[in-house]
PDB file of C-alpha atoms and ligand atoms in Angstrom:
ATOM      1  CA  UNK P  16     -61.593  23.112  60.367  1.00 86.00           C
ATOM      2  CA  UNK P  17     -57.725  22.532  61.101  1.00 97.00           C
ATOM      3  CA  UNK P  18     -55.674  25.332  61.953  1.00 98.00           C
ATOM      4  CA  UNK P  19     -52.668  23.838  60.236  1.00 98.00           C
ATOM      5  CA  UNK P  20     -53.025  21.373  57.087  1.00 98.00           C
ATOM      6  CA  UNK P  21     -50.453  20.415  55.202  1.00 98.00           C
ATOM      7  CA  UNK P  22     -50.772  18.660  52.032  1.00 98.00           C
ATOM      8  CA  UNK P  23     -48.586  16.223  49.677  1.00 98.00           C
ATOM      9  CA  UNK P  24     -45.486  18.611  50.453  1.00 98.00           C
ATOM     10  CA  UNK P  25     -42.380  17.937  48.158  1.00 98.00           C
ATOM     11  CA  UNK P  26     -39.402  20.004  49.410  1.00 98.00           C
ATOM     12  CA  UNK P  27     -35.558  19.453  47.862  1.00 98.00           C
ATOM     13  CA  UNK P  28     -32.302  21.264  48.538  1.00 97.00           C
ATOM     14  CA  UNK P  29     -30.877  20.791  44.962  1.00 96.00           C
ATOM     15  CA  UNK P  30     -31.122  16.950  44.168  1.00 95.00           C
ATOM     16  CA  UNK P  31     -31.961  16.084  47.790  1.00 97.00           C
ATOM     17  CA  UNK P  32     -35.385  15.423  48.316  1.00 97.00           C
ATOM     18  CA  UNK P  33     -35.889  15.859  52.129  1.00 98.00           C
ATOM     19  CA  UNK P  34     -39.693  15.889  52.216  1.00 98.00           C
ATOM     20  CA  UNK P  35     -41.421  13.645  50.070  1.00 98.00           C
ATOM     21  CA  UNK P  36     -44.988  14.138  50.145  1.00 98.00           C
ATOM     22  CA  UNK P  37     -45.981  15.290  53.529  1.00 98.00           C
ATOM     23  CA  UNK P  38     -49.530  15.448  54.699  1.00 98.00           C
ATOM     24  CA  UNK P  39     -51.178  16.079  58.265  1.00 98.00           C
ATOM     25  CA  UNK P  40     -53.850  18.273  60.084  1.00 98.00           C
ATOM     26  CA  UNK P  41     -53.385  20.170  63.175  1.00 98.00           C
ATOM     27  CA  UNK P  42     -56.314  21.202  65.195  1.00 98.00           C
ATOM     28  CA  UNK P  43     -56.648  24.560  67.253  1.00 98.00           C
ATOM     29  CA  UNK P  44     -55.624  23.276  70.945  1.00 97.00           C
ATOM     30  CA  UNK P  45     -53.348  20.525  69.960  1.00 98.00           C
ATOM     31  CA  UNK P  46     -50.014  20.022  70.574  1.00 98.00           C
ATOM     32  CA  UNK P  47     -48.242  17.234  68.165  1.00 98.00           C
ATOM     33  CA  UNK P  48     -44.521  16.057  68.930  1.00 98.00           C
ATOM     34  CA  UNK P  49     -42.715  15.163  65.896  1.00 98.00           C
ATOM     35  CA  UNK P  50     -39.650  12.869  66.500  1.00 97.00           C
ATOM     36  CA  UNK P  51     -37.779  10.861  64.065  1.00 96.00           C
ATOM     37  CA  UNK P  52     -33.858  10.747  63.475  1.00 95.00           C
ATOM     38  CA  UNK P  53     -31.575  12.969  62.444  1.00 94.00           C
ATOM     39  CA  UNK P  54     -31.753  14.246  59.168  1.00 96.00           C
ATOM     40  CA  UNK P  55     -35.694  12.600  58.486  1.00 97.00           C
ATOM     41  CA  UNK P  56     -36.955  16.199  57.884  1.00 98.00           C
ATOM     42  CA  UNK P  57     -38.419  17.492  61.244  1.00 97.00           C
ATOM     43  CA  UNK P  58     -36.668  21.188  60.966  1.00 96.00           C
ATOM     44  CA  UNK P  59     -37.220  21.799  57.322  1.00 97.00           C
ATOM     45  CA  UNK P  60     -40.674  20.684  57.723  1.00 98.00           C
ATOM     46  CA  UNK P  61     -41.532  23.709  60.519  1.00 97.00           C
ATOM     47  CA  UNK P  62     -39.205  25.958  57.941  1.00 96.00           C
ATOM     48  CA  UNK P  63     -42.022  25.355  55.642  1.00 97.00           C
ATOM     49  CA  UNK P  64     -45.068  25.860  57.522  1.00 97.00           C
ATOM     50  CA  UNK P  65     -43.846  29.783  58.282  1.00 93.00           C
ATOM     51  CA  UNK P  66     -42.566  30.013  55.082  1.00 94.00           C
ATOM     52  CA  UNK P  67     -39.236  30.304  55.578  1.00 93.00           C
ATOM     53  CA  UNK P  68     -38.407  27.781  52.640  1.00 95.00           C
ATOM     54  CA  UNK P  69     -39.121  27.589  49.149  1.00 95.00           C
ATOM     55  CA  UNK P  70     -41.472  24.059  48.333  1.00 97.00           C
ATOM     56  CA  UNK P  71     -41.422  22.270  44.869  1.00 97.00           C
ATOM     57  CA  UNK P  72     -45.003  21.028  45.589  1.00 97.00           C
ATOM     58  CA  UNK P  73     -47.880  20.732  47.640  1.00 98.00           C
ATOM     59  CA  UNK P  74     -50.059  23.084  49.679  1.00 98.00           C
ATOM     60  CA  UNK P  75     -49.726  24.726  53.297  1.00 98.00           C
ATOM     61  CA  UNK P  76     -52.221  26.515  55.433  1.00 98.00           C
ATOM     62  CA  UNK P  77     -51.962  28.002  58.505  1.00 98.00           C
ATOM     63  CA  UNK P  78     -54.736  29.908  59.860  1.00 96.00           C
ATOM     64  CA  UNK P  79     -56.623  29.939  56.992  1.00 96.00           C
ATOM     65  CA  UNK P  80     -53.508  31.207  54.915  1.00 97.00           C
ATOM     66  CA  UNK P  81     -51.250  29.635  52.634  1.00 97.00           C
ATOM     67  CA  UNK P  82     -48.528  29.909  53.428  1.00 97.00           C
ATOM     68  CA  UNK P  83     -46.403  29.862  49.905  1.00 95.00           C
ATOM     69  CA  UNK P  84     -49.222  32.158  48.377  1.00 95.00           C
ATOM     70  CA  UNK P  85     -47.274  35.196  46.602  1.00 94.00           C
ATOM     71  CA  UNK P  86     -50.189  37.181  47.895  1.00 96.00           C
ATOM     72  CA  UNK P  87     -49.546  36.499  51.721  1.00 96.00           C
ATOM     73  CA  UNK P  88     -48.714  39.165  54.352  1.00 95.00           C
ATOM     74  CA  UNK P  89     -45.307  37.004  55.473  1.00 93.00           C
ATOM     75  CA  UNK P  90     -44.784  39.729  58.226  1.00 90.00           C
ATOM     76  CA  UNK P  91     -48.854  39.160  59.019  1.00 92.00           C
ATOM     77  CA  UNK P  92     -48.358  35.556  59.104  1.00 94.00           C
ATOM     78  CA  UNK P  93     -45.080  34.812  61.336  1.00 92.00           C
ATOM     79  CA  UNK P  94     -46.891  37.037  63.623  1.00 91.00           C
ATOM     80  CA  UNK P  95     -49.796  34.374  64.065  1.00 95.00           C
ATOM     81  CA  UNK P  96     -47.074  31.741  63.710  1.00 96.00           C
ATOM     82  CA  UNK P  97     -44.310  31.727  66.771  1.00 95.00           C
ATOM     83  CA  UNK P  98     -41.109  29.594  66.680  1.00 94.00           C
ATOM     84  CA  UNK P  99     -38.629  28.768  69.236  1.00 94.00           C
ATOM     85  CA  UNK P 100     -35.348  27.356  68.070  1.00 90.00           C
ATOM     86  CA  UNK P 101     -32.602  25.014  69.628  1.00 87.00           C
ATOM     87  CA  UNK P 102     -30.222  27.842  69.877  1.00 86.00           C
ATOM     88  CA  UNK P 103     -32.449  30.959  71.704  1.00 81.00           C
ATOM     89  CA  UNK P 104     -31.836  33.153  68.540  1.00 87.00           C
ATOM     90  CA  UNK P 105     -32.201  36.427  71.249  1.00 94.00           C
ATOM     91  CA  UNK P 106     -30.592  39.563  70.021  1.00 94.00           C
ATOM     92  CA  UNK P 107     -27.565  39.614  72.292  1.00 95.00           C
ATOM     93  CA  UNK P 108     -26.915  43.471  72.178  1.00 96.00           C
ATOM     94  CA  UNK P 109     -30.415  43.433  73.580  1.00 96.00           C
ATOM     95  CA  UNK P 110     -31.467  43.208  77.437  1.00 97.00           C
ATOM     96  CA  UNK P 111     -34.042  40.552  77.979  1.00 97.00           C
ATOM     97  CA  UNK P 112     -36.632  43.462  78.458  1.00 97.00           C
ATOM     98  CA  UNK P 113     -35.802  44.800  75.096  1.00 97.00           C
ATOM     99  CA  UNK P 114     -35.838  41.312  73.642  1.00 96.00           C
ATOM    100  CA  UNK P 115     -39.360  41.202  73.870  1.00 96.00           C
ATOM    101  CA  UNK P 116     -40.416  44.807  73.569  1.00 97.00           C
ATOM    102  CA  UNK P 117     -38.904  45.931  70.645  1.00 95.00           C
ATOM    103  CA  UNK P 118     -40.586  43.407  68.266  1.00 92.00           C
ATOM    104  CA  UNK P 119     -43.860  44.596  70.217  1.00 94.00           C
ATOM    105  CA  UNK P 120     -43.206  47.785  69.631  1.00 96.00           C
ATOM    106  CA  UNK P 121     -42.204  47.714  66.006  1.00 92.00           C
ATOM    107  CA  UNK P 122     -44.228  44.278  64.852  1.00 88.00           C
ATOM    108  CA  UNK P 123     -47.346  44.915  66.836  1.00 89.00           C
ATOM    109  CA  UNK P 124     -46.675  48.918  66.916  1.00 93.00           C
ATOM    110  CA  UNK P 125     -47.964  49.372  70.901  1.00 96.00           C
ATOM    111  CA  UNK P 126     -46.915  51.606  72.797  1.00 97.00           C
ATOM    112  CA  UNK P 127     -43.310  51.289  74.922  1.00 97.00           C
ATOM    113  CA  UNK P 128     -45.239  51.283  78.598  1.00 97.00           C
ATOM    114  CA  UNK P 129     -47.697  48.719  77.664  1.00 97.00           C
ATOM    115  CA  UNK P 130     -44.855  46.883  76.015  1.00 97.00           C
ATOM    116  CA  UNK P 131     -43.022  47.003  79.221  1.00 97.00           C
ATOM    117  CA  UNK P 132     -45.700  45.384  81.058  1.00 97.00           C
ATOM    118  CA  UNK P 133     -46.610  42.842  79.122  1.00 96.00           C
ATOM    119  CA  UNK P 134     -42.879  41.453  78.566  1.00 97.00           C
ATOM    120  CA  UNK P 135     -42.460  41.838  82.359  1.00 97.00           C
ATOM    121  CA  UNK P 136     -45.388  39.387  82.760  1.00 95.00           C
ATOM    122  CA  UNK P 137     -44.430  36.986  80.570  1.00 94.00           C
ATOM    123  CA  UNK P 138     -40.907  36.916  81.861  1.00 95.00           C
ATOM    124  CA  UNK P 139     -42.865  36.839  85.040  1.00 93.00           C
ATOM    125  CA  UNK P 140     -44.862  33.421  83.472  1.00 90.00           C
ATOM    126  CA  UNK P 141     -41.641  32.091  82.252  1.00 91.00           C
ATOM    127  CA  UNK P 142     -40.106  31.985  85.917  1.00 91.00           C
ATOM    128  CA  UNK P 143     -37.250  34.687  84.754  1.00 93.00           C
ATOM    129  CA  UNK P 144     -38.751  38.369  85.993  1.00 93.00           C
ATOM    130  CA  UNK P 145     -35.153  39.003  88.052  1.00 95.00           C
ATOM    131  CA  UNK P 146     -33.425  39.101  84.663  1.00 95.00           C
ATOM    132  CA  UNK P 147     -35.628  41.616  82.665  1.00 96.00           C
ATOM    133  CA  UNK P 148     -31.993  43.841  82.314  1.00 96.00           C
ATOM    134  CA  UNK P 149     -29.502  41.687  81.903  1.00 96.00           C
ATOM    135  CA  UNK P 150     -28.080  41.034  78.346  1.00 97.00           C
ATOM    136  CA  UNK P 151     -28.286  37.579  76.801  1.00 95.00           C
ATOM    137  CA  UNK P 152     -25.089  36.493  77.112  1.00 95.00           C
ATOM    138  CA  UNK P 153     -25.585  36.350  81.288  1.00 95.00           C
ATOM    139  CA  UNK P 154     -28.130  33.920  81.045  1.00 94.00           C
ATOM    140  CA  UNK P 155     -28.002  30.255  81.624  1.00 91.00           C
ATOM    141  CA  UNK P 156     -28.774  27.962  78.193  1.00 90.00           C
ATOM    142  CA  UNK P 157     -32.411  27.342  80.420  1.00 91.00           C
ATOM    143  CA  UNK P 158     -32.970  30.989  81.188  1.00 93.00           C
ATOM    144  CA  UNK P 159     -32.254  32.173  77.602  1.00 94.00           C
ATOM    145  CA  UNK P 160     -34.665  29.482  76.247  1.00 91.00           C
ATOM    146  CA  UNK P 161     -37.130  30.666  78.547  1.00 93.00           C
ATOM    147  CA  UNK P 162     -36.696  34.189  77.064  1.00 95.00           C
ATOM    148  CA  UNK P 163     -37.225  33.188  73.904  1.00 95.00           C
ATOM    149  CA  UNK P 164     -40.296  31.464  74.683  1.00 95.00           C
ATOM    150  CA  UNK P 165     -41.750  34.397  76.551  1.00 95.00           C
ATOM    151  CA  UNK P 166     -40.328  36.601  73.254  1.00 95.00           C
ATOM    152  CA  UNK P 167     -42.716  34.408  71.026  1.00 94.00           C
ATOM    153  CA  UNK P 168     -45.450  34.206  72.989  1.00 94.00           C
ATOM    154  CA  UNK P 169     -45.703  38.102  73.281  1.00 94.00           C
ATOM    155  CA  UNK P 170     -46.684  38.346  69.696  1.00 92.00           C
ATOM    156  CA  UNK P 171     -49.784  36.383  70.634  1.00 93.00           C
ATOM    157  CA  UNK P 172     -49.361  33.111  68.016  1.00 96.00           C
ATOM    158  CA  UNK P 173     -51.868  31.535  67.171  1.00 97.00           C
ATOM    159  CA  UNK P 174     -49.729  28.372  66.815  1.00 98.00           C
ATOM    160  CA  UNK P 175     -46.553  27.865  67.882  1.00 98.00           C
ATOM    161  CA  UNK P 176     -43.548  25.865  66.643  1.00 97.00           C
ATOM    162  CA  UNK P 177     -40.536  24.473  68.821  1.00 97.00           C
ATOM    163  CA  UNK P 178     -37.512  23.260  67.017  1.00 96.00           C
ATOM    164  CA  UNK P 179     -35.656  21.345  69.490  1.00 94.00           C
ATOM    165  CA  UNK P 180     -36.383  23.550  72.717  1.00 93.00           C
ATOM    166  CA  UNK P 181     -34.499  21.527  75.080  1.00 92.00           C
ATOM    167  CA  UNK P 182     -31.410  19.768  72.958  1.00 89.00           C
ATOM    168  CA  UNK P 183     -28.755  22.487  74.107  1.00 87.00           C
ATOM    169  CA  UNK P 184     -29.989  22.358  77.678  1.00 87.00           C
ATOM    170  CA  UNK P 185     -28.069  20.646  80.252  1.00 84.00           C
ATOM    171  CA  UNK P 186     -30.368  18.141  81.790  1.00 84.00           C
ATOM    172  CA  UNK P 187     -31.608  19.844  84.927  1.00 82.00           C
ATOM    173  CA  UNK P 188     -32.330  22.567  82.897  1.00 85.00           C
ATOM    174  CA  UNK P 189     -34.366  20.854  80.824  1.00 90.00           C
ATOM    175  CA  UNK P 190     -37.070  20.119  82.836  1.00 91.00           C
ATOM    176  CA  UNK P 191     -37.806  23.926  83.437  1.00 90.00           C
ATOM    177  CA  UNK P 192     -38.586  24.436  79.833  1.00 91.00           C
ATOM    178  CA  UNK P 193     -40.280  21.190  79.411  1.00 94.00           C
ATOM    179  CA  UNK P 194     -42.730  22.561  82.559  1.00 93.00           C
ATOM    180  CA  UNK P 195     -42.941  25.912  80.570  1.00 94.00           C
ATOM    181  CA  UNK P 196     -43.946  24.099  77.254  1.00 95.00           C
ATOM    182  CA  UNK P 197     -46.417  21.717  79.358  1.00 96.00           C
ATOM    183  CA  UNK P 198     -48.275  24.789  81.295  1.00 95.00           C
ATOM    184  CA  UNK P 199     -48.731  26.510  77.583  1.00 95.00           C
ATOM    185  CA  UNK P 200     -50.211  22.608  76.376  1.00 96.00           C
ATOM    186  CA  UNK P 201     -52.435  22.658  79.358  1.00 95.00           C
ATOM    187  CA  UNK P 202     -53.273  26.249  78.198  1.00 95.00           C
ATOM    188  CA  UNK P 203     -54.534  25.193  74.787  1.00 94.00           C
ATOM    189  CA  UNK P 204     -51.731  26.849  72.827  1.00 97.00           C
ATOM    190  CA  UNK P 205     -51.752  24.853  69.483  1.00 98.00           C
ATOM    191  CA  UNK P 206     -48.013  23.218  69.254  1.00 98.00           C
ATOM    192  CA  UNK P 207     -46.196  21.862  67.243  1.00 98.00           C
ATOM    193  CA  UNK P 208     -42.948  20.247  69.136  1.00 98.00           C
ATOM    194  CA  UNK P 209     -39.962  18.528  67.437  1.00 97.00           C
ATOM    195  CA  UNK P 210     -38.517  16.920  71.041  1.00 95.00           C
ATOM    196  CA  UNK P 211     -37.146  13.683  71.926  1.00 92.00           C
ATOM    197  CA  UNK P 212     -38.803  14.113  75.219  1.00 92.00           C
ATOM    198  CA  UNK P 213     -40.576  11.083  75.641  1.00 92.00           C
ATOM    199  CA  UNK P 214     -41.728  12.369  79.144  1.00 91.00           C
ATOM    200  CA  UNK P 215     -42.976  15.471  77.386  1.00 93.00           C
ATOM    201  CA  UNK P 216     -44.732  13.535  74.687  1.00 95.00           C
ATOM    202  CA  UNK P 217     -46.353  11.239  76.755  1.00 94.00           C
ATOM    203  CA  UNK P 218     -47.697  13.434  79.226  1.00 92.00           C
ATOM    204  CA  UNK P 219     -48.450  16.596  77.217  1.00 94.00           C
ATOM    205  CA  UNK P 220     -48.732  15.774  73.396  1.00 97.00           C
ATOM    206  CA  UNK P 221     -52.169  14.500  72.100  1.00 97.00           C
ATOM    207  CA  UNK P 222     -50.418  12.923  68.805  1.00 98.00           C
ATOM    208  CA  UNK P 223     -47.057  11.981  68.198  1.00 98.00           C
ATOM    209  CA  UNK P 224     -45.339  11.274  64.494  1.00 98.00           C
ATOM    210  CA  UNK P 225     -42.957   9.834  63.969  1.00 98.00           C
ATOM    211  CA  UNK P 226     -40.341  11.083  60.595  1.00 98.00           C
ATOM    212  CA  UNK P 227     -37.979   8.943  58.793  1.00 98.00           C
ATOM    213  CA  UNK P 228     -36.106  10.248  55.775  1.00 97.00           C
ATOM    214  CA  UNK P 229     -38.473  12.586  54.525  1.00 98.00           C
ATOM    215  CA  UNK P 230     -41.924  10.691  55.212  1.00 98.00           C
ATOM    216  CA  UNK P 231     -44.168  10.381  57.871  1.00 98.00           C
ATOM    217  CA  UNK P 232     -43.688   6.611  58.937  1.00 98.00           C
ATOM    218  CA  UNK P 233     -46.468   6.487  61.766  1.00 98.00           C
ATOM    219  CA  UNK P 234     -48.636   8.517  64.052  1.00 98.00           C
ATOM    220  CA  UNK P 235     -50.693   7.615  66.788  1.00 98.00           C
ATOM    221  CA  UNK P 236     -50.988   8.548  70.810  1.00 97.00           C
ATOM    222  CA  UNK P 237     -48.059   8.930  71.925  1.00 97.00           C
ATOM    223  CA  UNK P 238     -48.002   6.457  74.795  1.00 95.00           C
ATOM    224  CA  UNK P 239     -49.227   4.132  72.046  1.00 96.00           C
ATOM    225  CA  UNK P 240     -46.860   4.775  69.364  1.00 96.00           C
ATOM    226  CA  UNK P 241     -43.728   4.960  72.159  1.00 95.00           C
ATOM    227  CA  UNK P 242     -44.864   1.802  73.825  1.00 93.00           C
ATOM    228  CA  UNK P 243     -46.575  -0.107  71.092  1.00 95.00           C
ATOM    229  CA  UNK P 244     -45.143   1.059  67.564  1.00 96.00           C
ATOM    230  CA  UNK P 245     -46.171  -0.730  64.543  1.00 97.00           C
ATOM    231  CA  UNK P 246     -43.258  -0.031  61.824  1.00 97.00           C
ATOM    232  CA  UNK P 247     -39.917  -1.933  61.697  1.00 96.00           C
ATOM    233  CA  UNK P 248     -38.495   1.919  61.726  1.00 96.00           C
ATOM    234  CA  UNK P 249     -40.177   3.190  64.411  1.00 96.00           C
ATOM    235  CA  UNK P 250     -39.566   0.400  66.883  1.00 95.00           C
ATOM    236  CA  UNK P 251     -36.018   0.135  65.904  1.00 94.00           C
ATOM    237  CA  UNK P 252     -36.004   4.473  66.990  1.00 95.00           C
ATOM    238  CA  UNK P 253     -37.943   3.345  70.241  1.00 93.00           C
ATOM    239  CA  UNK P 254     -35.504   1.409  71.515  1.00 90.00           C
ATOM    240  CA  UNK P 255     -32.625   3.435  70.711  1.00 87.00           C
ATOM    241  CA  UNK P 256     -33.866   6.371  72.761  1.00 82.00           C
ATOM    242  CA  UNK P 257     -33.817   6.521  76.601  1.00 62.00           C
ATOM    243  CA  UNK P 258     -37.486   7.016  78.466  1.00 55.00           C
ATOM    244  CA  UNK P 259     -39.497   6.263  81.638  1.00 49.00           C
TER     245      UNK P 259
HETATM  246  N1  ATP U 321     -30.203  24.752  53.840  1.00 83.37           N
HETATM  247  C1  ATP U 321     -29.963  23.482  53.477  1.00 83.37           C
HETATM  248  N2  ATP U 321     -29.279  23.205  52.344  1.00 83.37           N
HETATM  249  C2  ATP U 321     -29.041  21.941  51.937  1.00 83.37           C
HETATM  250  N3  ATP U 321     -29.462  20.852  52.614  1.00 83.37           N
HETATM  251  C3  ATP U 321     -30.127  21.047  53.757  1.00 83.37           C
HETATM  252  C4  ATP U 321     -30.418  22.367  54.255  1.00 83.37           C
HETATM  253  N4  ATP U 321     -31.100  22.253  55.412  1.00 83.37           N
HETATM  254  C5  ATP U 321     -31.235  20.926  55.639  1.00 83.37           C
HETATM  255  N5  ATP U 321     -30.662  20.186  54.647  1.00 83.37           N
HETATM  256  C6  ATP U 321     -30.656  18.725  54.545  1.00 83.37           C
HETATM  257  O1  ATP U 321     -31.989  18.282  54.617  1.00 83.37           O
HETATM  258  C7  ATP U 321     -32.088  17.082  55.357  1.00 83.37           C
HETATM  259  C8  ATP U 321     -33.097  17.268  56.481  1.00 83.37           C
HETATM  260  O2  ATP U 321     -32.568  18.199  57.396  1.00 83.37           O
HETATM  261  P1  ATP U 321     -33.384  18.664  58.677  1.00 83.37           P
HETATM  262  O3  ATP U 321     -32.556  19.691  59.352  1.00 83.37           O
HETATM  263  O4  ATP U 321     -34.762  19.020  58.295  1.00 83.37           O
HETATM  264  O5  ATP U 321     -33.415  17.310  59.540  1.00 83.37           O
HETATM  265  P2  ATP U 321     -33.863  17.077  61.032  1.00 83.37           P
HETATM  266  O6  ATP U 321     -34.829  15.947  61.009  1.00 83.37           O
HETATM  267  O7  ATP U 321     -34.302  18.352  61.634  1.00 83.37           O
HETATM  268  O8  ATP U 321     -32.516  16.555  61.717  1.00 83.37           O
HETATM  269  P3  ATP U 321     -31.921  16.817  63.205  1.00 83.37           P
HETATM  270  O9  ATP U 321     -32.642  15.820  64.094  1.00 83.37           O
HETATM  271  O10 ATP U 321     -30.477  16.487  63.080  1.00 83.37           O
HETATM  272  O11 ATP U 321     -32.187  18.242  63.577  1.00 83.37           O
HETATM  273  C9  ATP U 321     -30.682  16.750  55.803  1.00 83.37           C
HETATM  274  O12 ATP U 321     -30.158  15.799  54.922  1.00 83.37           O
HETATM  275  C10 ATP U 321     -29.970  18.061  55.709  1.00 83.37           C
HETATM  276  O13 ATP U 321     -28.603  17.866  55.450  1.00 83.37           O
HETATM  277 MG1   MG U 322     -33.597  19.505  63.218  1.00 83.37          MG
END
């Protein structure tokens, strides 16, 4: 039984259809890369599968819940569902400690101690335990990324998304994150990745799909579907982007 499934999903903003009958499985311990240009859907699409946009048709589980059922728990459900955005999204009159203990505290109601703990050892996972009082605004683009990540995964997902972890990143920083996202692969987190990290795709990602205006084009391995695509469109996208 999938973790995720999404089926024939219809989304528009107004008279802009931007995903036009989207269907895939995830399974518990995957991690999928979706890549396509900009614009094909790739953001909207995770919007959807935590429910943080309306659909015009089709059906979403995650976890055994669907997702657009009037009768789900939302607050329940982004709590099995983490996401980690381009921009950090930390609360920047927050210290990094409180980041990540305050939604503990209030989301998963434990106590402040244990809270403390716990964010210090993800922090600690993350490669950022020095910073645990500094504000948000001290932190490098990498370091608040990392943050974020370690803020998500202290809700204890069961699936988590990333929108774009590494696009704001200066390159050198990128490969810190990329290392973070590949130990919590290795890990069996199930992922969900919109990256145009090929090196991340190719060594971490069991699936890759591939997203052109508002359909799923082609999926396969990604060292197939990077090296080997079948579609006009996705060859054309391979060669425009840069990898090793
Ligand atoms: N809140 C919104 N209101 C209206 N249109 C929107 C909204 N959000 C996204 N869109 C439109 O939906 C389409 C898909 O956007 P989306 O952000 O999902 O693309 P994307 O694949 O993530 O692109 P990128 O690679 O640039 O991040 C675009 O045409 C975009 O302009
Ligand atoms: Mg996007």
């Amino acid at each position: 039984m999938p973790i995720i499934s999404v089926n024939n999903l219809h989304k528009k903003f107004g008279s802009l259809e931007v995903l036009k009958g989207i269907s895939f499985d995830v399974n518990i311990g995957e991690t999928v890369v979706f890549a396509g240009p900009s614009g094909s859907g790739k953001s909207t699409l995770l919007r959807c599968l935590n429910g943080l946009e309306k659909i015009e048709s089709g059906r979403i589980f995650v976890d055994g819940t669907e997702v657009q059922d009037p009768q789900t728990d939302m607050i329940d459900l982004r709590r099995r569902i983490g996401m980690v955005f381009q921009s950090f999204n930390l609360f920047p009159h927050l210290t990094i400690l409180e980041n990540i203990t305050i939604p503990l505290t209030k989301v998963r109601h434990m106590d402040l101690e244990p809270s403390k703990e716990l964010a210090k050892s993800l922090l600690a996972k993350v490669g950022i335990e020095e910073k645990v009082d500094v504000y948000p605004g001290r932190l490098s683009g990498g370091q608040q990324q990392r943050a974020a990540i370690a803020r998500a995964l202290a809700m204890e997902p069961k699936v988590m998304l990333f929108d774009e972890p590494t696009s704001a990143l200066d390159p050198e920083l990128t490969g810190g994150v990329i290392d973070i996202l590949k130990d919590l692969s290795r890990s069996n987190m199930t992922m969900l990745v919109v990256t145009h990290e090929m090196n991340f795709a190719r060594h971490a990602a069991d699936r890759m799909i591939f997203m052109d205006e508002g359909h799923i084009v082609e999926e396969n391995h990604p060292e197939e579907l990077i090296k080997n695509p079948k579609h006009e469109r996705t060859k054309r996208f391979m060669t425009q982007i840069a990898y090793d």
